[in-house]
């Protein structure tokens, strides 16, 4: 699929659920309660994936909420990953990977992103409401399971990240893991938290003076750096200080069956009425791609209504 601005769309992010076992302050508003009733069924997700594959999508990332909180998620992934030999990936908070990592790898997931903002257990607890030990055990289990790539995503939070940037980046010295620092984006009901805690990615380069420019990936939003002799890379994702819209190759499907052609726009195309007709579904997806906005307007006070936990990052 090619959009109006000549961008080739090859990557879909599919949210499997809005439910999550954590409550990250920048993502999940206080008191938010995910609605089970709107969640797409396994059959509906399979139909969407088949249509996306026919339309030339060659990378699918599962996200959420917390994707591993979906009921029978491993069975679903076993089925869908066997549909085609594409790049199957997942983004998770890692807290259940101690139990799920091997099964995910067996199902066909090749790439795993684990969200981990700090290695300080008190700050982790304050930020997420959960126990750092679970995430760390999950990370070790992912390393043992042998995924093709493992990345750590750490959002940059003023007042918390400054003292953690070095500790997190040092993980790349010993492990073949990319540690990516992401600027907080003001989204949904947590927008105020993100605005008040915005720490620009330059802070990482100010702290890590020994980093050298590393090998870049095509279409990746991250700019990569490396320490001499390190096994992994340090990445910076800068949606606030510099956008990568002209390179964007992705669309998003929410857990309630809406296609979002852009993360930072409230445009949504409802796929739910078309899920039983393959041709109409494909036509609807193509229509959605045709109205993908040229760029985002986050720096011009654009306000996104959905919470990040209802989009999937
Ligand atoms: N629960 C999974 C996890 O945490 O990895 C998947 C869903 S989560 C919404 C996906 C990614 O979005 C996470 O890496 C998270 O840190 C990031 N995220 C959430 N809210 C954000 C925000 N306001 N700005 C930037 N990234 C955010
Ligand atoms: Fe849950 Fe992920 Fe959002 Fe944290 S970032 S609340 S783990 S969906």
Coordinates of C-alpha atoms and ligand atoms in Angstrom, one line a residue:
X1 CA 0.0 0.0 0.0
X2 CA 1.3 3.5 -0.9
X3 CA -0.2 6.5 0.7
X4 CA -0.9 10.0 -0.7
X5 CA 2.6 11.1 0.2
X6 CA 4.3 8.2 -1.5
X7 CA 5.1 6.4 1.7
X8 CA 5.0 2.6 1.5
X9 CA 3.0 1.1 4.3
X10 CA 4.5 -2.2 5.4
X11 CA 4.2 -2.3 9.2
X12 CA 1.1 -2.8 11.4
X13 CA 0.9 -2.5 15.2
X14 CA -2.1 -4.5 16.6
X15 CA -3.3 -3.9 20.1
X16 CA -4.6 -7.1 21.6
X17 CA -6.2 -5.6 24.7
X18 CA -6.6 -2.4 26.6
X19 CA -6.1 -4.3 29.8
X20 CA -2.8 -3.9 31.7
X21 CA -1.4 -5.1 35.0
X22 CA 0.6 -1.9 35.4
X23 CA -0.4 1.7 35.8
X24 CA 2.4 3.8 34.3
X25 CA 1.8 7.4 35.1
X26 CA 2.3 8.7 31.5
X27 CA 0.1 6.1 29.9
X28 CA -2.8 4.8 32.0
X29 CA -4.9 7.5 33.8
X30 CA -5.9 7.0 37.4
X31 CA -9.1 5.0 37.7
X32 CA -9.1 4.0 34.0
X33 CA -11.0 0.7 33.5
X34 CA -10.5 -1.2 30.2
X35 CA -13.7 -2.4 28.6
X36 CA -13.7 -6.1 27.8
X37 CA -16.9 -5.9 25.8
X38 CA -15.3 -4.0 22.9
X39 CA -12.3 -6.3 22.5
X40 CA -12.0 -8.0 19.0
X41 CA -12.4 -11.7 19.1
X42 CA -9.6 -14.1 18.1
X43 CA -11.4 -14.7 14.8
X44 CA -11.7 -11.0 14.0
X45 CA -8.1 -10.4 14.7
X46 CA -7.2 -13.3 12.4
X47 CA -9.3 -11.8 9.6
X48 CA -7.6 -8.4 10.0
X49 CA -4.2 -10.0 9.9
X50 CA -5.0 -12.1 6.8
X51 CA -6.2 -8.9 5.1
X52 CA -3.0 -7.0 6.1
X53 CA -0.8 -9.8 4.8
X54 CA -2.6 -9.7 1.5
X55 CA -2.1 -6.0 1.3
X56 CA 1.7 -6.4 1.7
X57 CA 2.3 -5.8 5.4
X58 CA 5.6 -7.5 6.2
X59 CA 5.9 -6.7 9.9
X60 CA 3.3 -7.0 12.7
X61 CA 3.9 -6.0 16.3
X62 CA 1.5 -6.9 19.0
X63 CA 0.9 -4.4 21.7
X64 CA -1.7 -3.2 24.2
X65 CA -2.5 -2.4 27.1
X66 CA -0.4 -5.3 28.0
X67 CA -0.7 -7.8 25.2
X68 CA 0.2 -10.7 27.5
X69 CA -2.9 -9.9 29.6
X70 CA -5.2 -11.1 26.7
X71 CA -6.9 -14.4 27.5
X72 CA -5.4 -17.3 25.5
X73 CA -2.9 -15.0 23.9
X74 CA -0.3 -17.7 23.3
X75 CA -2.8 -19.9 21.4
X76 CA -3.8 -16.9 19.2
X77 CA -0.1 -16.0 18.5
X78 CA 0.6 -19.7 17.6
X79 CA -2.1 -19.5 15.0
X80 CA -1.4 -16.1 13.5
X81 CA 2.3 -16.3 13.3
X82 CA 2.0 -19.5 11.2
X83 CA 0.1 -17.6 8.6
X84 CA 3.2 -16.1 6.9
X85 CA 7.0 -15.9 7.4
X86 CA 7.0 -12.1 8.2
X87 CA 8.6 -10.1 11.0
X88 CA 6.4 -11.0 14.1
X89 CA 7.1 -8.8 17.1
X90 CA 5.7 -7.9 20.5
X91 CA 6.0 -4.9 22.9
X92 CA 5.5 -5.9 26.5
X93 CA 6.2 -4.6 30.0
X94 CA 8.0 -7.9 30.5
X95 CA 6.4 -8.7 33.9
X96 CA 5.1 -12.1 32.9
X97 CA 7.9 -13.1 30.5
X98 CA 9.4 -15.4 33.2
X99 CA 6.4 -17.7 32.3
X100 CA 5.7 -16.6 28.7
X101 CA 9.1 -16.0 26.9
X102 CA 9.7 -19.5 25.7
X103 CA 6.1 -20.0 24.5
X104 CA 6.3 -16.7 22.6
X105 CA 9.5 -17.7 20.9
X106 CA 7.9 -21.1 20.0
X107 CA 4.8 -19.3 18.6
X108 CA 7.0 -17.5 16.1
X109 CA 7.6 -14.1 17.8
X110 CA 11.1 -13.0 16.5
X111 CA 11.5 -9.5 18.1
X112 CA 10.6 -8.4 21.6
X113 CA 10.6 -4.9 23.0
X114 CA 10.5 -4.7 26.8
X115 CA 9.5 -1.4 28.5
X116 CA 11.8 -0.6 31.4
X117 CA 12.2 3.1 32.4
X118 CA 14.4 2.7 35.5
X119 CA 16.5 0.2 37.3
X120 CA 15.7 1.8 40.7
X121 CA 13.1 -0.3 42.4
X122 CA 11.5 2.5 44.3
X123 CA 11.1 4.8 41.2
X124 CA 9.8 1.8 39.3
X125 CA 7.2 1.2 41.9
X126 CA 6.2 4.9 41.9
X127 CA 6.0 5.0 38.1
X128 CA 4.2 1.7 37.4
X129 CA 2.7 0.6 40.8
X130 CA 4.6 -2.7 40.3
X131 CA 7.7 -4.7 41.4
X132 CA 10.9 -4.2 39.4
X133 CA 11.9 -7.8 40.1
X134 CA 9.1 -9.1 37.8
X135 CA 10.3 -7.0 34.9
X136 CA 14.0 -7.9 35.4
X137 CA 13.2 -11.6 35.7
X138 CA 11.2 -11.2 32.4
X139 CA 14.2 -9.6 30.7
X140 CA 16.5 -12.5 31.8
X141 CA 13.9 -15.0 30.5
X142 CA 13.8 -13.2 27.2
X143 CA 17.6 -13.3 26.9
X144 CA 17.5 -17.1 27.6
X145 CA 14.7 -17.7 25.1
X146 CA 16.8 -16.5 22.2
X147 CA 14.7 -14.0 20.3
X148 CA 16.3 -12.5 17.1
X149 CA 16.3 -9.0 18.7
X150 CA 15.6 -7.7 22.2
X151 CA 15.2 -4.0 22.8
X152 CA 14.6 -2.1 26.0
X153 CA 12.3 0.9 25.6
X154 CA 12.8 3.6 28.3
X155 CA 10.7 6.8 28.3
X156 CA 12.6 9.8 29.5
X157 CA 11.0 11.3 32.6
X158 CA 12.3 14.5 34.1
X159 CA 13.4 14.0 37.7
X160 CA 13.7 10.2 37.3
X161 CA 15.6 9.4 34.1
X162 CA 18.6 11.7 34.6
X163 CA 20.1 9.3 37.2
X164 CA 19.2 6.1 35.3
X165 CA 20.4 6.9 31.7
X166 CA 23.9 5.6 32.4
X167 CA 22.8 2.5 34.2
X168 CA 20.3 1.5 31.4
X169 CA 22.7 2.4 28.6
X170 CA 25.4 0.2 30.2
X171 CA 23.3 -2.8 29.5
X172 CA 24.4 -2.5 25.9
X173 CA 28.0 -3.1 26.9
X174 CA 27.5 -6.8 27.8
X175 CA 24.3 -7.7 26.0
X176 CA 23.2 -7.6 22.4
X177 CA 20.2 -5.5 23.4
X178 CA 19.3 -2.0 22.0
X179 CA 18.4 0.4 24.8
X180 CA 16.1 3.1 23.3
X181 CA 15.3 6.3 25.1
X182 CA 11.9 7.8 24.1
X183 CA 10.7 11.3 24.6
X184 CA 7.4 11.4 26.5
X185 CA 4.4 12.4 24.3
X186 CA 1.4 14.2 25.7
X187 CA -1.4 11.8 24.9
X188 CA -4.9 11.4 26.3
X189 CA -5.7 12.0 30.0
X190 CA -2.0 11.6 30.9
X191 CA -1.0 14.5 28.7
X192 CA -0.4 16.9 31.6
X193 CA 2.0 14.4 33.3
X194 CA 4.0 14.1 30.1
X195 CA 4.2 17.8 29.5
X196 CA 5.3 18.4 33.1
X197 CA 8.0 15.6 32.9
X198 CA 9.3 16.1 29.4
X199 CA 13.0 15.5 29.2
X200 CA 14.4 16.0 25.7
X201 CA 16.6 13.2 24.2
X202 CA 19.6 15.6 24.1
X203 CA 19.9 14.9 27.8
X204 CA 21.1 11.4 26.9
X205 CA 23.9 12.7 24.7
X206 CA 24.9 15.2 27.4
X207 CA 25.3 12.4 30.0
X208 CA 26.8 9.7 27.7
X209 CA 29.7 11.6 26.2
X210 CA 31.5 8.4 25.0
X211 CA 28.7 7.4 22.5
X212 CA 29.6 7.3 18.8
X213 CA 27.1 7.3 15.9
X214 CA 26.0 3.7 15.2
X215 CA 24.4 1.7 12.3
X216 CA 21.0 3.1 11.5
X217 CA 17.9 0.9 10.6
X218 CA 15.7 1.9 7.6
X219 CA 12.4 3.3 8.6
X220 CA 13.2 3.0 12.3
X221 CA 12.2 6.1 14.3
X222 CA 15.4 5.7 16.5
X223 CA 18.7 7.3 15.8
X224 CA 21.4 4.8 17.0
X225 CA 24.7 5.3 18.9
X226 CA 27.2 2.9 20.3
X227 CA 29.9 2.7 23.0
X228 CA 33.2 1.3 21.7
X229 CA 33.2 -2.5 21.9
X230 CA 29.6 -2.6 23.1
X231 CA 27.4 -5.5 22.0
X232 CA 24.2 -3.5 21.7
X233 CA 23.2 0.1 20.7
X234 CA 21.7 3.1 22.4
X235 CA 18.8 4.6 20.5
X236 CA 17.1 7.9 20.7
X237 CA 13.4 8.3 19.7
X238 CA 12.5 12.0 19.4
X239 CA 8.9 12.5 18.4
X240 CA 8.9 15.9 20.2
X241 CA 12.2 17.4 19.2
X242 CA 12.2 16.1 15.7
X243 CA 9.6 14.0 13.9
X244 CA 10.1 11.1 11.4
X245 CA 6.7 11.4 9.7
X246 CA 8.2 11.5 6.1
X247 CA 9.7 8.0 6.8
X248 CA 6.6 6.6 8.5
X249 CA 5.6 3.1 7.2
X250 CA 3.1 2.1 9.9
X251 CA -0.6 1.9 10.7
X252 CA -2.2 0.9 14.0
X253 CA -5.2 -1.3 14.9
X254 CA -6.8 -0.7 18.3
X255 CA -8.1 -3.5 20.5
X256 CA -11.7 -2.3 19.6
X257 CA -11.1 -2.6 15.9
X258 CA -10.3 0.9 14.8
X259 CA -7.5 1.6 12.3
X260 CA -5.4 4.6 13.2
X261 CA -3.4 5.8 10.2
X262 CA -1.3 8.0 12.6
X263 CA -0.5 7.7 16.3
X264 CA -0.8 11.4 16.8
X265 CA -4.1 12.1 15.1
X266 CA -7.6 11.3 16.3
X267 CA -8.6 10.0 12.8
X268 CA -9.9 6.4 13.2
X269 CA -11.5 4.1 10.7
X270 CA -13.8 1.5 12.1
X271 CA -13.1 -1.9 10.7
X272 CA -15.7 -3.7 12.7
X273 CA -18.6 -3.7 10.1
X274 CA -16.3 -5.2 7.5
X275 CA -14.6 -8.1 9.3
X276 CA -16.6 -10.9 7.6
X277 CA -16.1 -9.7 4.1
X278 CA -12.4 -10.0 3.0
X279 CA -12.7 -7.7 0.0
X280 CA -14.6 -4.9 1.8
X281 CA -12.2 -5.2 4.7
X282 CA -9.2 -4.8 2.4
X283 CA -10.9 -1.8 0.6
X284 CA -11.6 -0.2 4.0
X285 CA -7.9 -0.6 5.1
X286 CA -6.7 0.9 1.8
X287 CA -9.1 3.8 2.3
X288 CA -7.7 4.4 5.8
X289 CA -4.1 4.4 4.4
X290 CA -5.2 7.0 1.8
X291 CA -6.1 9.5 4.6
X292 CA -2.9 9.0 6.6
X293 CA -1.9 12.6 7.6
X294 CA 1.3 14.0 6.2
X295 CA 2.8 14.7 9.7
X296 CA 1.9 15.2 13.3
X297 CA 1.3 18.5 15.1
X298 CA 2.3 17.6 18.6
X299 CA 4.4 20.7 19.0
X300 CA 1.5 22.9 18.0
X301 CA -0.7 21.9 20.9
X302 CA -2.5 19.1 19.1
X303 CA -4.4 17.1 21.6
X304 CA -4.9 13.3 21.3
X305 CA -8.1 12.0 22.9
X306 CA -7.3 8.3 23.4
X307 CA -4.9 7.2 26.1
X308 CA -1.6 5.6 25.1
X309 CA -2.8 2.4 26.8
X310 CA -5.8 2.4 24.3
X311 CA -3.5 2.8 21.3
X312 CA -0.4 0.7 22.0
X313 CA 2.5 3.1 21.4
Ligands
LIG1 N1 2.2 -2.6 27.9 C1 3.2 -2.7 26.9 C2 4.5 -2.0 27.3 O1 4.5 -1.2 28.2 O2 5.5 -2.2 26.6 C3 2.8 -2.3 25.5 C4 1.9 -1.1 25.4 S1 2.7 0.4 25.8 C5 1.4 1.6 25.5 C6 3.8 0.6 24.5 C7 4.9 1.6 24.7 O3 4.4 2.9 24.8 C8 5.7 1.5 26.0 O4 7.1 1.3 25.6 C9 5.5 2.7 26.7 O5 6.7 3.1 27.5 C10 5.2 3.7 25.6 N2 4.4 4.9 26.1 C11 3.3 4.9 26.8 N3 2.9 6.1 27.1 C12 3.8 6.9 26.5 C13 3.9 8.4 26.4 N4 3.0 9.2 26.9 N5 4.9 8.8 25.6 C14 5.8 8.0 25.1 N6 5.8 6.7 25.2 C15 4.8 6.1 25.9
LIG2 FE1 0.6 -0.7 30.8 FE2 2.4 -0.5 28.9 FE3 0.9 1.6 29.5 FE4 2.7 0.8 31.3 S1 3.1 1.6 29.3 S2 0.5 1.3 31.7 S3 2.7 -1.4 31.0 S4 0.2 -0.3 28.6

